[in-house]
C-alpha cells in the first residue's frame, strides 16, 4: 500500500489547520512553509478540500483558510476519499497481478481483511485525535531531557 503525495499533503494540510485552529484564517503560504509542501500543489489540494467541505476560504488581504467544521468531526477517511481513487486499498493494488494470472489469489481474503482494517483505523481517527497525540508527544519530549 502506498500513500500518494497528494494524500500525504492533504492530510498534513488539514492537520496544520487543526493544530492552528483558533488563530484565525491561515494563509496558504504559511501552511506550505510549515509543512514543506510546494505552494502550487497546496493550492490544488486546498481547492479539493474546499470542494469536499473540509476547509473554507476567505478572500482578501487578510484572507486564507480554516477548517469548515470542528477537527473532532473530520475523520482521516474524509480527506483520503477526496484524494485517492481507491481508499488506500491493498487488494486493488493486487488486482493487476490477478488479471495477468488465471489462478485464483489464495490471499484474496487476507487482502480484503487488511483493506477493512485500514478503513477502520482511518475512520476511527479524527484530526482532533491526531492533534491530541501530537501535543502529548511534544509534552513528553519536553519533559524527557538529560543532563
Coordinates of C-alpha atoms in Angstrom, one line a residue:
X1 CA 0.0 0.0 0.0
X2 CA 1.3 3.4 -0.9
X3 CA 0.0 6.8 0.1
X4 CA 0.3 9.3 -2.7
X5 CA 2.0 12.7 -2.2
X6 CA -1.4 14.3 -2.7
X7 CA -3.0 12.3 0.1
X8 CA 0.0 12.9 2.4
X9 CA 0.0 16.6 1.7
X10 CA -3.8 16.8 2.1
X11 CA -3.7 15.1 5.5
X12 CA -0.8 17.4 6.6
X13 CA -2.7 20.4 5.4
X14 CA -5.9 19.6 7.4
X15 CA -3.7 18.7 10.4
X16 CA -1.9 22.0 10.2
X17 CA -5.3 23.9 10.1
X18 CA -6.5 21.8 13.1
X19 CA -3.3 22.5 15.1
X20 CA -3.7 26.2 14.4
X21 CA -7.5 26.3 15.0
X22 CA -8.5 29.4 16.8
X23 CA -5.7 31.6 15.3
X24 CA -8.0 32.9 12.6
X25 CA -7.5 32.3 8.9
X26 CA -4.2 30.7 7.8
X27 CA -2.5 31.8 4.6
X28 CA -1.7 29.0 2.1
X29 CA 2.0 30.2 2.1
X30 CA 2.2 29.6 5.9
X31 CA 0.9 26.1 5.5
X32 CA 3.2 25.4 2.6
X33 CA 6.2 26.6 4.6
X34 CA 5.4 24.8 7.8
X35 CA 4.5 21.5 6.0
X36 CA 7.1 21.8 3.3
X37 CA 4.5 21.5 0.5
X38 CA 5.0 23.2 -2.9
X39 CA 2.6 26.2 -2.9
X40 CA 1.1 25.4 -6.3
X41 CA 0.4 21.8 -5.3
X42 CA -1.0 23.0 -2.0
X43 CA -3.4 25.4 -3.8
X44 CA -4.8 22.4 -5.8
X45 CA -5.2 20.4 -2.6
X46 CA -6.9 23.3 -0.8
X47 CA -9.3 23.6 -3.8
X48 CA -10.2 19.8 -3.4
X49 CA -10.6 20.2 0.4
X50 CA -12.8 23.2 -0.1
X51 CA -14.9 21.3 -2.6
X52 CA -15.2 18.4 -0.2
X53 CA -16.5 20.7 2.6
X54 CA -13.3 20.2 4.8
X55 CA -12.0 23.7 4.6
X56 CA -13.4 27.2 4.0
X57 CA -11.6 30.0 2.3
X58 CA -11.7 33.8 3.0
X59 CA -10.8 36.3 0.3
X60 CA -8.9 39.5 0.6
X61 CA -5.7 40.8 2.0
X62 CA -6.4 39.1 5.3
X63 CA -7.8 36.0 3.6
X64 CA -6.8 32.4 4.0
X65 CA -8.1 29.1 5.0
X66 CA -9.7 27.5 8.1
X67 CA -11.5 24.2 8.9
X68 CA -15.1 24.2 7.8
X69 CA -16.0 22.1 10.8
X70 CA -14.6 21.0 14.1
X71 CA -11.4 18.8 13.9
X72 CA -13.2 16.2 16.0
X73 CA -15.8 15.8 13.3
X74 CA -13.3 15.2 10.4
X75 CA -12.1 11.7 10.1
X76 CA -8.9 10.8 8.2
X77 CA -11.1 8.9 5.7
X78 CA -12.9 12.2 4.8
X79 CA -9.7 13.6 3.4
X80 CA -8.4 10.3 1.9
X81 CA -11.6 9.9 0.0
X82 CA -11.0 13.2 -1.7
X83 CA -7.5 12.4 -2.9
X84 CA -7.4 8.7 -3.6
X85 CA -9.3 6.7 -6.3
X86 CA -9.3 3.6 -4.1
X87 CA -9.3 4.1 -0.3
X88 CA -5.7 3.0 0.3
X89 CA -6.5 -0.5 -0.8
X90 CA -4.1 -3.3 -0.7
X91 CA -6.4 -5.6 -2.7
X92 CA -6.9 -3.1 -5.5
X93 CA -3.1 -2.9 -6.0
X94 CA -3.1 -6.7 -6.3
X95 CA -5.8 -6.8 -8.9
X96 CA -3.4 -6.0 -11.7
X97 CA -1.4 -9.1 -10.8
X98 CA -4.6 -11.1 -10.6
X99 CA -5.7 -10.0 -14.1
X100 CA -2.4 -11.3 -15.5
X101 CA -2.9 -14.7 -13.9
X102 CA -5.8 -17.0 -14.4
X103 CA -5.2 -18.6 -11.0
X104 CA -7.3 -17.6 -8.0
X105 CA -5.4 -15.5 -5.5
X106 CA -5.2 -17.6 -2.4
X107 CA -4.7 -14.5 -0.3
X108 CA -7.7 -12.5 -1.6
X109 CA -9.5 -12.9 1.8
X110 CA -6.3 -11.7 3.6
X111 CA -6.0 -8.6 1.4
X112 CA -9.7 -7.8 1.9
X113 CA -9.3 -8.0 5.7
X114 CA -6.3 -5.7 5.5
X115 CA -8.3 -3.3 3.5
X116 CA -11.1 -3.4 6.1
X117 CA -8.6 -2.8 8.9
X118 CA -7.1 0.2 7.1
X119 CA -10.5 1.8 6.6
X120 CA -11.5 1.0 10.2
X121 CA -8.4 2.7 11.6
X122 CA -8.7 5.8 9.3
X123 CA -12.4 6.1 10.0
X124 CA -11.8 5.8 13.7
X125 CA -9.4 8.7 13.9
X126 CA -10.3 12.3 13.8
X127 CA -7.9 15.2 13.3
X128 CA -8.7 16.2 17.0
X129 CA -7.3 12.7 18.0
X130 CA -4.2 13.3 16.0
X131 CA -3.7 16.8 17.4
X132 CA -4.1 15.4 20.9
X133 CA -1.5 12.7 20.2
X134 CA 1.0 15.2 18.8
X135 CA 0.6 17.6 21.7
X136 CA 1.1 14.7 24.2
X137 CA 4.2 13.6 22.4
X138 CA 5.6 17.1 22.4
X139 CA 4.9 17.4 26.2
X140 CA 6.6 14.1 26.9
X141 CA 9.6 15.1 24.7
X142 CA 9.9 18.4 26.5
X143 CA 10.0 16.7 29.9
X144 CA 12.4 13.9 28.8
X145 CA 15.8 15.6 28.9
X146 CA 19.1 14.5 30.4
X147 CA 22.0 16.4 31.8

